[in-house]
Amino acid sequence: MTSEWPGNWADRISGEACEMCQSKRLDEDTYGIRIFETADVDAVLQRADIQRGYTLVIWRGRHVVEPFELSESEAQAYWKATLTVAKALATFYRPLKMNYETLGNTVPHLHTHLLPRFVEDPAPGRPFPLLPQSGDESQIDPAQLASDAAALRTLLG
Protein backbone atom coordinates (compact mmCIF):
# COMPACT_ATOMS: atom_id res chain seq x y z
CA MET A 1 0.00 0.00 0.00
CA THR A 2 1.42 3.34 -0.98
CA SER A 3 0.07 6.77 -0.36
CA GLU A 4 1.35 10.25 -0.91
CA TRP A 5 1.88 13.29 1.23
CA PRO A 6 -0.62 16.06 0.39
CA GLY A 7 0.23 18.07 -2.73
CA ASN A 8 0.68 21.25 -0.68
CA TRP A 9 2.96 19.60 1.91
CA ALA A 10 5.89 21.95 1.16
CA ASP A 11 3.59 24.95 1.75
CA ARG A 12 2.35 23.41 5.00
CA ILE A 13 5.91 22.76 6.22
CA SER A 14 7.01 26.29 5.33
CA GLY A 15 4.04 27.79 7.17
CA GLU A 16 2.60 29.31 4.00
CA ALA A 17 -0.43 26.97 4.14
CA CYS A 18 -0.38 26.22 7.87
CA GLU A 19 -3.91 26.04 9.27
CA MET A 20 -2.67 26.51 12.85
CA CYS A 21 -0.78 29.68 11.92
CA GLN A 22 -3.84 30.97 10.09
CA SER A 23 -6.29 30.21 12.89
CA LYS A 24 -7.09 32.92 15.38
CA ARG A 25 -6.49 32.56 19.10
CA LEU A 26 -10.14 32.28 20.11
CA ASP A 27 -11.56 31.30 23.48
CA GLU A 28 -13.86 28.87 21.62
CA ASP A 29 -13.94 27.49 18.10
CA THR A 30 -15.33 24.51 16.17
CA TYR A 31 -12.77 22.20 17.75
CA GLY A 32 -12.86 23.19 21.40
CA ILE A 33 -12.56 25.59 24.33
CA ARG A 34 -9.27 27.22 25.26
CA ILE A 35 -8.42 26.34 28.87
CA PHE A 36 -4.92 27.83 29.12
CA GLU A 37 -2.83 30.41 27.32
CA THR A 38 0.55 32.06 27.51
CA ALA A 39 2.16 34.51 25.10
CA ASP A 40 3.13 31.63 22.78
CA VAL A 41 1.00 28.62 23.76
CA ASP A 42 -2.70 27.74 23.76
CA ALA A 43 -4.28 24.62 25.27
CA VAL A 44 -7.66 23.68 23.80
CA LEU A 45 -9.98 21.10 25.40
CA GLN A 46 -11.45 19.25 22.42
CA ARG A 47 -15.17 19.03 21.62
CA ALA A 48 -14.88 15.79 19.63
CA ASP A 49 -16.06 12.80 21.63
CA ILE A 50 -12.76 11.00 21.15
CA GLN A 51 -11.78 10.82 24.82
CA ARG A 52 -12.94 12.99 27.70
CA GLY A 53 -10.14 15.41 28.56
CA TYR A 54 -8.47 15.20 25.15
CA THR A 55 -6.56 18.48 24.81
CA LEU A 56 -4.30 20.03 22.18
CA VAL A 57 -1.38 22.19 23.30
CA ILE A 58 -0.47 24.44 20.36
CA TRP A 59 2.67 26.51 19.82
CA ARG A 60 1.48 30.02 18.82
CA GLY A 61 4.83 31.74 18.32
CA ARG A 62 6.52 31.69 14.92
CA HIS A 63 5.80 28.71 12.67
CA VAL A 64 7.81 25.65 13.66
CA VAL A 65 7.27 22.03 12.72
CA GLU A 66 9.64 20.24 15.09
CA PRO A 67 10.36 20.90 18.78
CA PHE A 68 14.09 21.14 18.02
CA GLU A 69 13.38 24.25 15.91
CA LEU A 70 12.52 26.16 19.10
CA SER A 71 15.14 28.24 20.85
CA GLU A 72 16.06 27.06 24.34
CA SER A 73 13.77 29.64 25.97
CA GLU A 74 10.92 28.83 23.56
CA ALA A 75 11.32 25.11 24.25
CA GLN A 76 11.25 25.73 28.00
CA ALA A 77 8.07 27.79 27.62
CA TYR A 78 6.38 25.20 25.38
CA TRP A 79 7.17 22.15 27.49
CA LYS A 80 6.44 23.99 30.74
CA ALA A 81 2.98 24.88 29.42
CA THR A 82 2.44 21.32 28.13
CA LEU A 83 3.36 19.77 31.47
CA THR A 84 1.30 22.32 33.41
CA VAL A 85 -1.79 21.44 31.37
CA ALA A 86 -1.09 17.70 31.61
CA LYS A 87 -0.85 17.93 35.40
CA ALA A 88 -4.19 19.77 35.56
CA LEU A 89 -5.81 17.13 33.31
CA ALA A 90 -4.41 14.34 35.50
CA THR A 91 -5.60 16.09 38.67
CA PHE A 92 -9.11 16.68 37.31
CA TYR A 93 -9.81 13.47 35.36
CA ARG A 94 -7.70 11.04 37.44
CA PRO A 95 -6.72 8.82 34.48
CA LEU A 96 -4.70 5.63 34.73
CA LYS A 97 -2.10 7.20 32.43
CA MET A 98 -1.48 10.40 30.44
CA ASN A 99 -0.30 10.12 26.83
CA TYR A 100 1.65 12.86 25.04
CA GLU A 101 1.67 12.73 21.24
CA THR A 102 3.71 15.27 19.30
CA LEU A 103 3.24 14.11 15.72
CA GLY A 104 2.52 16.71 13.03
CA ASN A 105 1.90 14.19 10.26
CA THR A 106 -1.42 15.78 9.30
CA VAL A 107 -0.83 19.37 10.44
CA PRO A 108 2.93 20.07 10.40
CA HIS A 109 2.92 22.74 13.11
CA LEU A 110 4.21 22.08 16.63
CA HIS A 111 1.39 20.82 18.82
CA THR A 112 0.99 18.05 21.38
CA HIS A 113 -2.05 15.84 21.91
CA LEU A 114 -2.67 15.21 25.61
CA LEU A 115 -4.81 12.12 26.08
CA PRO A 116 -5.97 10.86 29.47
CA ARG A 117 -6.23 7.05 29.39
CA PHE A 118 -8.98 5.38 31.42
CA VAL A 119 -10.12 1.89 32.48
CA GLU A 120 -12.78 1.94 29.74
CA ASP A 121 -10.14 2.91 27.15
CA PRO A 122 -10.61 1.81 23.50
CA ALA A 123 -7.01 0.50 23.27
CA PRO A 124 -5.66 -0.48 26.70
CA GLY A 125 -1.89 -0.86 26.72
CA ARG A 126 -1.55 0.36 23.12
CA PRO A 127 -1.31 3.76 21.41
CA PHE A 128 -4.61 5.63 21.36
CA PRO A 129 -6.42 5.21 18.00
CA LEU A 130 -6.37 8.91 17.18
CA LEU A 131 -7.61 9.96 13.73
CA PRO A 132 -7.55 13.43 12.13
CA GLN A 133 -10.57 15.52 13.06
CA SER A 134 -12.91 17.01 10.49
CA GLY A 135 -15.14 18.93 12.89
CA ASP A 136 -18.03 16.58 12.08
CA GLU A 137 -17.31 13.99 14.80
CA SER A 138 -19.79 13.30 17.57
CA GLN A 139 -19.34 15.90 20.27
CA ILE A 140 -18.99 15.79 24.02
CA ASP A 141 -22.15 17.13 25.66
CA PRO A 142 -21.76 20.95 25.53
CA ALA A 143 -22.73 21.39 29.19
CA GLN A 144 -20.19 18.74 30.26
CA LEU A 145 -17.48 20.32 28.10
CA ALA A 146 -18.19 23.80 29.50
CA SER A 147 -18.17 22.46 33.06
CA ASP A 148 -14.88 20.61 32.49
CA ALA A 149 -13.32 23.67 30.84
CA ALA A 150 -14.34 25.92 33.74
CA ALA A 151 -12.93 23.49 36.31
CA LEU A 152 -9.67 23.13 34.36
CA ARG A 153 -9.31 26.90 33.99
CA THR A 154 -9.68 27.19 37.76
CA LEU A 155 -7.01 24.52 38.32
CA LEU A 156 -4.72 26.26 35.84
CA GLY A 157 -5.18 29.59 37.60
Coordinates of N, CA and C in Angstrom, one line a residue, residues 3-155:
S3 N 0.9 5.5 -0.4 CA 0.1 6.8 -0.4 C 1.0 7.9 -0.5
E4 N 0.5 9.1 -0.7 CA 1.4 10.2 -0.9 C 1.1 11.3 0.1
W5 N 2.1 12.1 0.4 CA 1.9 13.3 1.2 C 1.0 14.3 0.4
P6 N 0.2 15.1 1.1 CA -0.6 16.1 0.4 C 0.2 16.9 -0.6
G7 N -0.4 17.3 -1.7 CA 0.2 18.1 -2.7 C 0.8 19.4 -2.2
N8 N 0.2 20.0 -1.2 CA 0.7 21.3 -0.7 C 1.6 21.1 0.6
W9 N 2.2 19.9 0.7 CA 3.0 19.6 1.9 C 4.1 20.6 2.1
A10 N 4.8 21.0 1.0 CA 5.9 21.9 1.2 C 5.4 23.3 1.7
D11 N 4.2 23.7 1.3 CA 3.6 24.9 1.7 C 3.2 24.8 3.2
R12 N 2.7 23.6 3.6 CA 2.3 23.4 5.0 C 3.6 23.5 5.9
I13 N 4.7 22.8 5.5 CA 5.9 22.8 6.2 C 6.5 24.2 6.4
S14 N 6.4 24.9 5.3 CA 7.0 26.3 5.3 C 6.2 27.3 6.2
G15 N 4.9 26.9 6.4 CA 4.0 27.8 7.2 C 3.1 28.6 6.3
E16 N 3.4 28.6 5.0 CA 2.6 29.3 4.0 C 1.1 28.8 4.0
A17 N 0.9 27.5 4.1 CA -0.4 27.0 4.1 C -0.7 26.3 5.5
C18 N -0.2 26.8 6.6 CA -0.4 26.2 7.9 C -1.7 26.7 8.5
E19 N -2.6 25.7 8.7 CA -3.9 26.0 9.3 C -3.8 26.5 10.7
M20 N -2.8 26.0 11.5 CA -2.7 26.5 12.8 C -2.2 27.9 12.9
C21 N -1.3 28.3 12.0 CA -0.8 29.7 11.9 C -1.9 30.6 11.5
Q22 N -2.8 30.1 10.6 CA -3.8 31.0 10.1 C -5.0 31.1 11.0
S23 N -5.2 30.1 12.0 CA -6.3 30.2 12.9 C -6.1 31.3 13.9
K24 N -7.2 31.9 14.4 CA -7.1 32.9 15.4 C -7.1 32.3 16.8
R25 N -6.6 33.0 17.7 CA -6.5 32.6 19.1 C -7.8 32.9 19.8
L26 N -8.8 32.1 19.6 CA -10.1 32.3 20.1 C -10.3 31.5 21.4
D27 N -11.2 32.0 22.3 CA -11.6 31.3 23.5 C -12.3 30.0 23.2
E28 N -13.1 30.1 22.1 CA -13.9 28.9 21.6 C -13.9 28.9 20.1
D29 N -13.8 27.6 19.5 CA -13.9 27.5 18.1 C -14.6 26.2 17.8
T30 N -14.7 25.8 16.6 CA -15.3 24.5 16.2 C -14.8 23.3 16.9
Y31 N -13.5 23.4 17.2 CA -12.8 22.2 17.8 C -12.8 22.1 19.3
G32 N -12.9 23.3 20.0 CA -12.9 23.2 21.4 C -12.9 24.5 22.1
I33 N -12.6 24.4 23.4 CA -12.6 25.6 24.3 C -11.1 25.8 24.9
R34 N -10.6 27.0 24.7 CA -9.3 27.2 25.3 C -9.3 27.2 26.8
I35 N -8.4 26.4 27.4 CA -8.4 26.3 28.9 C -7.2 27.0 29.5
F36 N -6.2 27.3 28.6 CA -4.9 27.8 29.1 C -4.2 28.6 28.0
E37 N -3.6 29.7 28.3 CA -2.8 30.4 27.3 C -1.7 31.1 28.0
T38 N -0.6 31.2 27.2 CA 0.6 32.1 27.5 C 0.8 32.9 26.3
A39 N 1.9 33.7 26.3 CA 2.2 34.5 25.1 C 2.3 33.7 23.8
D40 N 2.8 32.4 24.0 CA 3.1 31.6 22.8 C 2.5 30.2 22.7
V41 N 1.6 30.0 23.7 CA 1.0 28.6 23.8 C -0.5 28.7 24.1
D42 N -1.3 27.9 23.4 CA -2.7 27.7 23.8 C -2.9 26.3 24.1
A43 N -3.8 26.0 25.0 CA -4.3 24.6 25.3 C -5.8 24.6 25.1
V44 N -6.3 23.7 24.2 CA -7.7 23.7 23.8 C -8.3 22.3 24.1
L45 N -9.2 22.3 25.1 CA -10.0 21.1 25.4 C -10.9 20.8 24.2
Q46 N -10.8 19.6 23.7 CA -11.4 19.2 22.4 C -12.9 18.9 22.6
R47 N -13.7 19.3 21.6 CA -15.2 19.0 21.6 C -15.5 17.6 21.1
A48 N -14.6 17.1 20.2 CA -14.9 15.8 19.6 C -14.9 14.7 20.7
D49 N -15.9 13.9 20.6 CA -16.1 12.8 21.6 C -15.1 11.6 21.3
I50 N -13.8 12.0 21.4 CA -12.8 11.0 21.2 C -12.4 10.4 22.5
Q51 N -12.2 11.2 23.5 CA -11.8 10.8 24.8 C -12.0 12.0 25.7
R52 N -12.7 11.9 26.8 CA -12.9 13.0 27.7 C -11.6 13.5 28.2
G53 N -11.4 14.8 28.1 CA -10.1 15.4 28.6 C -9.1 15.6 27.5
Y54 N -9.4 15.1 26.3 CA -8.5 15.2 25.1 C -8.2 16.7 24.9
T55 N -7.0 17.1 24.9 CA -6.6 18.5 24.8 C -5.4 18.6 23.8
L56 N -5.4 19.7 23.0 CA -4.3 20.0 22.2 C -3.6 21.2 22.8
V57 N -2.2 21.1 22.9 CA -1.4 22.2 23.3 C -0.7 22.6 22.0
I58 N -0.9 23.9 21.7 CA -0.5 24.4 20.4 C 0.6 25.6 20.5
W59 N 1.7 25.4 19.8 CA 2.7 26.5 19.8 C 2.1 27.6 19.0
R60 N 2.1 28.9 19.5 CA 1.5 30.0 18.8 C 2.5 31.1 18.5
G61 N 3.8 30.8 18.7 CA 4.8 31.7 18.3 C 5.0 31.6 16.8
R62 N 6.2 31.8 16.3 CA 6.5 31.7 14.9 C 6.3 30.3 14.5
H63 N 6.1 30.0 13.2 CA 5.8 28.7 12.7 C 7.0 27.8 12.9
V64 N 6.8 26.7 13.6 CA 7.8 25.6 13.7 C 7.1 24.3 13.5
V65 N 7.8 23.4 12.9 CA 7.3 22.0 12.7 C 7.7 21.1 13.8
E66 N 9.0 21.2 14.1 CA 9.6 20.2 15.1 C 10.0 20.9 16.4
P67 N 9.9 20.3 17.5 CA 10.4 20.9 18.8 C 11.8 21.4 18.8
F68 N 12.7 20.7 18.0 CA 14.1 21.1 18.0 C 14.3 22.5 17.3
E69 N 13.3 23.0 16.6 CA 13.4 24.3 15.9 C 13.2 25.4 16.9
L70 N 12.7 25.1 18.1 CA 12.5 26.2 19.1 C 13.9 26.6 19.7
S71 N 14.0 27.8 20.1 CA 15.1 28.2 20.9 C 15.0 27.6 22.2
E72 N 16.1 27.7 23.0 CA 16.1 27.1 24.3 C 15.0 27.7 25.2
S73 N 14.8 29.0 25.1 CA 13.8 29.6 26.0 C 12.4 29.3 25.4
E74 N 12.2 29.2 24.1 CA 10.9 28.8 23.6 C 10.6 27.4 24.0
A75 N 11.6 26.5 23.9 CA 11.3 25.1 24.3 C 10.9 25.0 25.7
Q76 N 11.6 25.7 26.6 CA 11.3 25.7 28.0 C 9.8 26.2 28.2
A77 N 9.4 27.3 27.5 CA 8.1 27.8 27.6 C 7.0 26.8 27.1
Y78 N 7.3 26.2 26.0 CA 6.4 25.2 25.4 C 6.2 24.0 26.3
W79 N 7.3 23.4 26.7 CA 7.2 22.2 27.5 C 6.7 22.4 28.9
K80 N 7.0 23.6 29.4 CA 6.4 24.0 30.7 C 4.9 24.1 30.7
A81 N 4.4 24.8 29.6 CA 3.0 24.9 29.4 C 2.3 23.5 29.2
T82 N 3.0 22.7 28.4 CA 2.4 21.3 28.1 C 2.3 20.5 29.4
L83 N 3.4 20.5 30.2 CA 3.4 19.8 31.5 C 2.4 20.4 32.5
T84 N 2.3 21.7 32.5 CA 1.3 22.3 33.4 C -0.1 21.9 33.1
V85 N -0.5 21.9 31.8 CA -1.8 21.4 31.4 C -2.0 20.0 31.6
A86 N -1.0 19.1 31.4 CA -1.1 17.7 31.6 C -1.3 17.4 33.1
K87 N -0.7 18.1 34.0 CA -0.8 17.9 35.4 C -2.3 18.3 35.8
A88 N -2.8 19.4 35.2 CA -4.2 19.8 35.6 C -5.2 18.7 35.0
L89 N -4.9 18.2 33.8 CA -5.8 17.1 33.3 C -5.8 15.9 34.2
A90 N -4.6 15.5 34.6 CA -4.4 14.3 35.5 C -5.1 14.6 36.9
T91 N -5.0 15.8 37.4 CA -5.6 16.1 38.7 C -7.1 16.0 38.6
F92 N -7.7 16.6 37.5 CA -9.1 16.7 37.3 C -9.7 15.3 36.9
Y93 N -9.2 14.7 35.9 CA -9.8 13.5 35.4 C -9.4 12.2 36.1
R94 N -8.2 12.2 36.7 CA -7.7 11.0 37.4 C -7.6 9.8 36.5
P95 N -6.9 10.0 35.4 CA -6.7 8.8 34.5 C -5.7 7.8 35.0
L96 N -5.7 6.6 34.4 CA -4.7 5.6 34.7 C -3.3 6.1 34.2
K97 N -3.3 6.8 33.1 CA -2.1 7.2 32.4 C -2.4 8.4 31.6
M98 N -1.4 9.3 31.4 CA -1.5 10.4 30.4 C -0.6 10.0 29.2
N99 N -1.1 10.3 28.0 CA -0.3 10.1 26.8 C 0.0 11.5 26.2
Y100 N 1.2 11.6 25.7 CA 1.6 12.9 25.0 C 2.1 12.5 23.6
E101 N 1.3 13.0 22.6 CA 1.7 12.7 21.2 C 2.0 14.0 20.5
T102 N 3.2 14.1 20.1 CA 3.7 15.3 19.3 C 4.1 14.7 17.9
L103 N 3.1 14.8 17.0 CA 3.2 14.1 15.7 C 3.5 15.1 14.6
G104 N 2.4 15.8 14.1 CA 2.5 16.7 13.0 C 2.5 16.1 11.7
N105 N 2.0 14.9 11.6 CA 1.9 14.2 10.3 C 0.7 14.7 9.4
T106 N -0.3 15.2 10.0 CA -1.4 15.8 9.3 C -1.3 17.3 9.2
V107 N -1.0 17.9 10.4 CA -0.8 19.4 10.4 C 0.6 19.6 10.9
P108 N 1.5 19.9 10.0 CA 2.9 20.1 10.4 C 3.2 21.4 11.1
H109 N 2.7 21.6 12.3 CA 2.9 22.7 13.1 C 3.0 22.2 14.5
L110 N 4.0 22.7 15.3 CA 4.2 22.1 16.6 C 3.0 22.1 17.5
H111 N 2.5 21.0 17.9 CA 1.4 20.8 18.8 C 1.5 19.4 19.5
T112 N 0.9 19.3 20.6 CA 1.0 18.1 21.4 C -0.4 17.7 21.8
H113 N -0.8 16.4 21.5 CA -2.1 15.8 21.9 C -1.9 15.3 23.3
L114 N -2.7 15.8 24.3 CA -2.7 15.2 25.6 C -3.9 14.3 25.7
L115 N -3.7 13.1 26.0 CA -4.8 12.1 26.1 C -4.8 11.4 27.4
P116 N -5.8 11.7 28.3 CA -6.0 10.9 29.5 C -6.4 9.5 29.1
R117 N -5.9 8.4 29.7 CA -6.2 7.1 29.4 C -7.0 6.5 30.6
F118 N -8.1 5.8 30.4 CA -9.0 5.4 31.4 C -9.2 3.9 31.4
V119 N -9.8 3.3 32.4 CA -10.1 1.9 32.5 C -10.9 1.5 31.2
E120 N -11.9 2.3 30.9 CA -12.8 1.9 29.7 C -12.2 2.4 28.4
D121 N -10.9 2.4 28.3 CA -10.1 2.9 27.2 C -10.4 2.0 25.9
P122 N -10.4 2.6 24.7 CA -10.6 1.8 23.5 C -9.4 1.0 23.1
A123 N -8.2 1.3 23.7 CA -7.0 0.5 23.3 C -6.1 0.3 24.5
P124 N -6.5 -0.4 25.5 CA -5.7 -0.5 26.7 C -4.3 -1.0 26.4
G125 N -3.2 -0.4 26.9 CA -1.9 -0.9 26.7 C -1.3 -0.6 25.3
R126 N -2.0 0.1 24.5 CA -1.6 0.4 23.1 C -1.7 1.9 22.8
P127 N -1.1 2.4 21.8 CA -1.3 3.8 21.4 C -2.8 4.0 21.2
F128 N -3.2 5.2 21.5 CA -4.6 5.6 21.4 C -4.9 5.7 19.9
P129 N -6.1 5.2 19.4 CA -6.4 5.2 18.0 C -6.9 6.6 17.6
L130 N -6.0 7.5 17.5 CA -6.4 8.9 17.2 C -6.4 9.1 15.7
L131 N -7.5 9.6 15.2 CA -7.6 10.0 13.7 C -7.7 11.5 13.6
P132 N -7.4 12.0 12.4 CA -7.5 13.4 12.1 C -9.0 13.8 12.3
Q133 N -9.2 15.0 12.9 CA -10.6 15.5 13.1 C -11.0 16.3 11.9
S134 N -12.3 16.2 11.6 CA -12.9 17.0 10.5 C -13.8 18.1 11.0
G135 N -14.2 18.0 12.3 CA -15.1 18.9 12.9 C -16.5 18.4 12.9
D136 N -16.7 17.2 12.2 CA -18.0 16.6 12.1 C -18.2 15.4 13.0
E137 N -17.2 15.1 13.9 CA -17.3 14.0 14.8 C -18.4 14.2 15.8
S138 N -18.9 13.1 16.5 CA -19.8 13.3 17.6 C -19.1 14.1 18.6
Q139 N -19.9 14.9 19.3 CA -19.3 15.9 20.3 C -19.6 15.5 21.7
I140 N -18.7 15.9 22.6 CA -19.0 15.8 24.0 C -20.2 16.7 24.4
D141 N -21.0 16.3 25.3 CA -22.1 17.1 25.7 C -21.7 18.5 26.0
P142 N -22.2 19.6 25.3 CA -21.8 21.0 25.5 C -21.7 21.4 27.0
A143 N -22.7 21.0 27.8 CA -22.7 21.4 29.2 C -21.6 20.7 29.9
Q144 N -21.3 19.5 29.6 CA -20.2 18.7 30.3 C -18.9 19.4 29.9
L145 N -18.7 19.7 28.6 CA -17.5 20.3 28.1 C -17.3 21.7 28.8
A146 N -18.3 22.5 28.9 CA -18.2 23.8 29.5 C -17.8 23.7 31.0
S147 N -18.5 22.7 31.6 CA -18.2 22.5 33.1 C -16.7 22.0 33.2
D148 N -16.3 21.1 32.4 CA -14.9 20.6 32.5 C -13.9 21.8 32.2
A149 N -14.2 22.6 31.2 CA -13.3 23.7 30.8 C -13.2 24.7 32.0
A150 N -14.4 25.0 32.6 CA -14.3 25.9 33.7 C -13.5 25.4 34.9
A151 N -13.7 24.1 35.2 CA -12.9 23.5 36.3 C -11.4 23.5 36.0
L152 N -11.1 23.2 34.8 CA -9.7 23.1 34.4 C -9.1 24.5 34.4
R153 N -9.8 25.5 33.9 CA -9.3 26.9 34.0 C -9.0 27.3 35.4
T154 N -9.9 26.9 36.3 CA -9.7 27.2 37.8 C -8.4 26.5 38.3
L155 N -8.2 25.2 37.9 CA -7.0 24.5 38.3 C -5.7 25.2 37.7

